Amino acid sequence: MAGLNCGVTRALLGVLLLGAARLPRGAEASEIALPPGSGITVLIKPGTPTLPVKPCYIIFSKKPTTMLFIKSGERKAFSFSCQNPENHFIVEIQKNIDCMSGPCPFGEVHLQPPASMLPTLNRTFTWDVQAHKSIGLELQFSTPRLRQIGPGDSCPDGVTHSISGRIDATAVRIGTFCSNGTVSRIKMQGGVQMALHLPWFHNRNISGFSIANRSSIKRLCIIESVFEGEGSATLMSANYPDGFPEDELMTWQFVIPAHLRASVSFLHFNVSNCEKKEERVEYYIPGSTTNPEVFRLADKQPGNMAGSFNLSLQGCDQDAQNPGILRLKFQVLVQHPQNESNVTYVVDLSNERAMSLTIEPRPIKLSRKFVPGCFVCLESRICSTNLTLTHGSKHKITFLCNDLTRLWMNAEKTISCMDHRYCHRKSYFLQVPRDILQLPVQLHDFSWKLLVPKDRLSLALVPAQKLQQHTQERICNTSFSYLVASTGPGQDLYFGSFCSGGSIEKIQVKQNMSVTLRTFAPSFQQEVSRQGLTVSFTPYFKEEGVFTVTPDTKSKVYLRTPNWERGLPSLSSVSWNISVPHDQVACLTFTKEQTGLVCQTGRAFMIVQEQRTRAEEIFSLEEVLPKPGFRHHSFWVNISNCSPLSGKQLDLLFQVSLTPRTVDLTIVLIAVVGGGALLLFALGLVICLVKKNRKKKINKGPAVGIYNGNINTQMPMQPKKLQKVRKDSESHVYAVIDDTMVYGHLLQDSNGSFVQPETDTYRPFQGPTGDCPPSPPPTCSRAPTAKLTTEEPSPGCSPESESEPYTFSHPKMENGSNENTDIPLLDAPKPAEPGE
């Protein structure tokens, strides 16, 4: 029987153990007992669920509830109705420490109750220490020290420390901190509240800090930051990002080894509206003869400081109606001194005008590892990551940087001349000052802003060596290049990037111009000494730009229109003056057949004009571009844009290549002999005509003009082609070109005086010479136009007929032409063949 009873007992115990093992974790009973007089309270309350979940309850005294409060001296047992109570509830443990009525329990702070006695919930331990405002309390943090984080940031392990102080009855948030930082102590004036948040899965069982008594610190707080080697710390003012308390003082103490250097950078700050005093920061630097060193928040902050120092933020009495916000976020960077730290560079800008130089970090990818900072120090103490030097003074600078390639320089100089009488033909040489080139930092950009009086002067840029335009077909491989642009009201026109070793001799710009020297390699200093730009003020012209090009006989020249990425601006015109040697022939080739341009207003034209013969060709840029053609003389290429439809743009790329001129000797001999014979024949013909004319004048009377008012002037099958454009009383008056006029009495008026007949005279186009680009045709209308007769005045913009070809060539007639100018330009009858 005893053995049977023993077997039954073992079986029953196994069932009970199996049932206990299968019991839900939340259903396990927990018990919390708080000693009397400990000043500890525990509150279990609902947390913020991250996802919609099934409801869960606290089971206390066999009753479900959502909140359980346990006071000092109480013992309560409870359980949860769900398996994952950490998703539903949090527990808050608060301990009140009274230092007003008795001595404070200084020393290491323990977690009470221990974490093992608490349910596996997110826990927040809070210690509220009440002390007199004349008493200073010190929170000491053991290793690892604390690192301050900003609002919205979180700690990697989920463990955070929140510290607050008091000003009378108002709580002041000192900051939120994570582990693994530099903050070792925080000293508070009066009471302090320390909160430690532990996630439910963290098994930490120590608080990590202790409380000590200090004498009055006579300020809101002091934060001590200890550096044992290179590193950085980011710190914030109290209540950040909200306003710093009015007229308060806060101090940071930085403990740094003497062989290291520290620099301060303000990352973000705001100032309030002060009625009394002035908001400022004060530095106490051991060994300095000017302690404390006072700076405004907007000033460059000290750097390259050896050893420990203090930084204090002082508020002011704020305007009650509009107080504003005082806040500060800054970084302290500690690193080893570099070789450049002991070298002082002098930048003399005392003789410069309207010039500035900025030294700043070049863009780099961010890294999570500690990267020593790069600082530029003025007079070896005022250090920052960005430093701007202005004209009119000498500047002494040093560098606190482990790698100077992480910095670069950008400079800007303005050259202006607003009096066109004084500026005319005046020139300037664009050159980088030597004091800038001797700095151990790469020059990135040096920009010259050239300003001229509006509609009075233009600018001409002449390089010491001819320039090449950067294109995909011919890339600039030099260590520097020039970026040229014009700057006008509401419109910036980028002409392109140019480097030495090309065919461009001059760039002329209508209005204000910007020239930027951009470098790509340190070797530019040797190359730039052989290159230079001279800018001069020239008479005003209306085109956006004019390029003077002398092609090289050994290579092709690639040229493209300005604003390559965005297209040539609407209703703008650009010209290229291309020189062709007398023993060469130029081939003009466009890289595409069509531009794809669709004009909304006006016409887009290209004019190609040879400067010697003055023959010009006009092409519509909305149609097919011309095939490759040869030019035997220097010529102009003028491109004029219309107002294109949205999304359309005008961008053209063309090339010019030279080939030797080849002439057959036989053809030359035949041309010489034939030309001589033709000249003799022409002389004989002229002599005969002169003799015959004299004989007629001797034998005959004066030439007679016959007037017949009944003749029909309309051509057959063309009614109303010629309309009346003169007074009715003066119609059908013919002018006969001869020595005398017969029947002159028909031209007398009632008073007997002669009335001069109106005559039409065709004036040949006096085209531009080689110094001026061709004038583009009118481009301000899309409507079809009729050709103008000599009797019709030309309107401001004459549109083209839709039925006519846009491409044509016409040589200019020279002055003194003997052609008959009385025939209208349109519908003129063909000249009669000899003998008819």
PDB file of N, CA and C in Angstrom, residues 96-106 129-132 135 137 213:
ATOM      1  N   ASN A  96      10.779  59.489  -3.041  1.00  0.00           N
ATOM      2  CA  ASN A  96      10.903  60.869  -2.591  1.00  0.00           C
ATOM      3  C   ASN A  96      11.960  60.942  -1.502  1.00  0.00           C
ATOM      4  N   ILE A  97      12.903  61.856  -1.718  1.00  0.00           N
ATOM      5  CA  ILE A  97      13.986  62.053  -0.744  1.00  0.00           C
ATOM      6  C   ILE A  97      13.876  63.471  -0.215  1.00  0.00           C
ATOM      7  N   ASP A  98      13.660  63.596   1.082  1.00  0.00           N
ATOM      8  CA  ASP A  98      13.458  64.901   1.713  1.00  0.00           C
ATOM      9  C   ASP A  98      14.761  65.352   2.348  1.00  0.00           C
ATOM     10  N   CYS A  99      15.353  66.418   1.749  1.00  0.00           N
ATOM     11  CA  CYS A  99      16.555  67.019   2.321  1.00  0.00           C
ATOM     12  C   CYS A  99      16.255  68.371   2.940  1.00  0.00           C
ATOM     13  N   MET A 100      14.969  68.672   3.120  1.00  0.00           N
ATOM     14  CA  MET A 100      14.587  69.954   3.697  1.00  0.00           C
ATOM     15  C   MET A 100      14.541  69.872   5.232  1.00  0.00           C
ATOM     16  N   SER A 101      13.978  68.771   5.746  1.00  0.00           N
ATOM     17  CA  SER A 101      13.775  68.647   7.193  1.00  0.00           C
ATOM     18  C   SER A 101      14.872  67.860   7.878  1.00  0.00           C
ATOM     19  N   GLY A 102      15.709  67.155   7.116  1.00  0.00           N
ATOM     20  CA  GLY A 102      16.755  66.365   7.730  1.00  0.00           C
ATOM     21  C   GLY A 102      17.895  66.151   6.762  1.00  0.00           C
ATOM     22  N   PRO A 103      18.905  65.382   7.181  1.00  0.00           N
ATOM     23  CA  PRO A 103      20.045  65.131   6.301  1.00  0.00           C
ATOM     24  C   PRO A 103      19.651  64.254   5.121  1.00  0.00           C
ATOM     25  N   CYS A 104      20.352  64.492   4.012  1.00  0.00           N
ATOM     26  CA  CYS A 104      20.079  63.724   2.793  1.00  0.00           C
ATOM     27  C   CYS A 104      20.841  62.397   2.848  1.00  0.00           C
ATOM     28  N   PRO A 105      20.230  61.322   2.342  1.00  0.00           N
ATOM     29  CA  PRO A 105      20.928  60.025   2.282  1.00  0.00           C
ATOM     30  C   PRO A 105      21.891  59.992   1.103  1.00  0.00           C
ATOM     31  N   PHE A 106      23.064  60.622   1.253  1.00  0.00           N
ATOM     32  CA  PHE A 106      24.008  60.713   0.148  1.00  0.00           C
ATOM     33  C   PHE A 106      24.689  59.361  -0.066  1.00  0.00           C
ATOM     34  N   VAL A 129      14.435  64.556  -5.339  1.00  0.00           N
ATOM     35  CA  VAL A 129      15.165  65.045  -4.177  1.00  0.00           C
ATOM     36  C   VAL A 129      14.765  66.503  -3.938  1.00  0.00           C
ATOM     37  N   GLN A 130      14.210  66.770  -2.762  1.00  0.00           N
ATOM     38  CA  GLN A 130      13.793  68.122  -2.406  1.00  0.00           C
ATOM     39  C   GLN A 130      14.831  68.712  -1.463  1.00  0.00           C
ATOM     40  N   ALA A 131      15.374  69.868  -1.896  1.00  0.00           N
ATOM     41  CA  ALA A 131      16.406  70.518  -1.096  1.00  0.00           C
ATOM     42  C   ALA A 131      16.211  72.025  -1.148  1.00  0.00           C
ATOM     43  N   HIS A 132      16.844  72.706  -0.218  1.00  0.00           N
ATOM     44  CA  HIS A 132      16.749  74.155  -0.167  1.00  0.00           C
ATOM     45  C   HIS A 132      17.472  74.732  -1.367  1.00  0.00           C
ATOM     46  N   ILE A 135      21.229  75.043  -1.430  1.00  0.00           N
ATOM     47  CA  ILE A 135      22.036  73.828  -1.350  1.00  0.00           C
ATOM     48  C   ILE A 135      22.310  73.309  -2.762  1.00  0.00           C
ATOM     49  N   LEU A 137      23.323  70.168  -5.108  1.00  0.00           N
ATOM     50  CA  LEU A 137      23.320  68.713  -5.164  1.00  0.00           C
ATOM     51  C   LEU A 137      24.128  68.273  -6.379  1.00  0.00           C
ATOM     52  N   ASN A 213      26.569  66.005  -1.594  1.00  0.00           N
ATOM     53  CA  ASN A 213      26.204  67.348  -1.161  1.00  0.00           C
ATOM     54  C   ASN A 213      27.303  68.311  -1.579  1.00  0.00           C
TER      55      ASN A 213
END
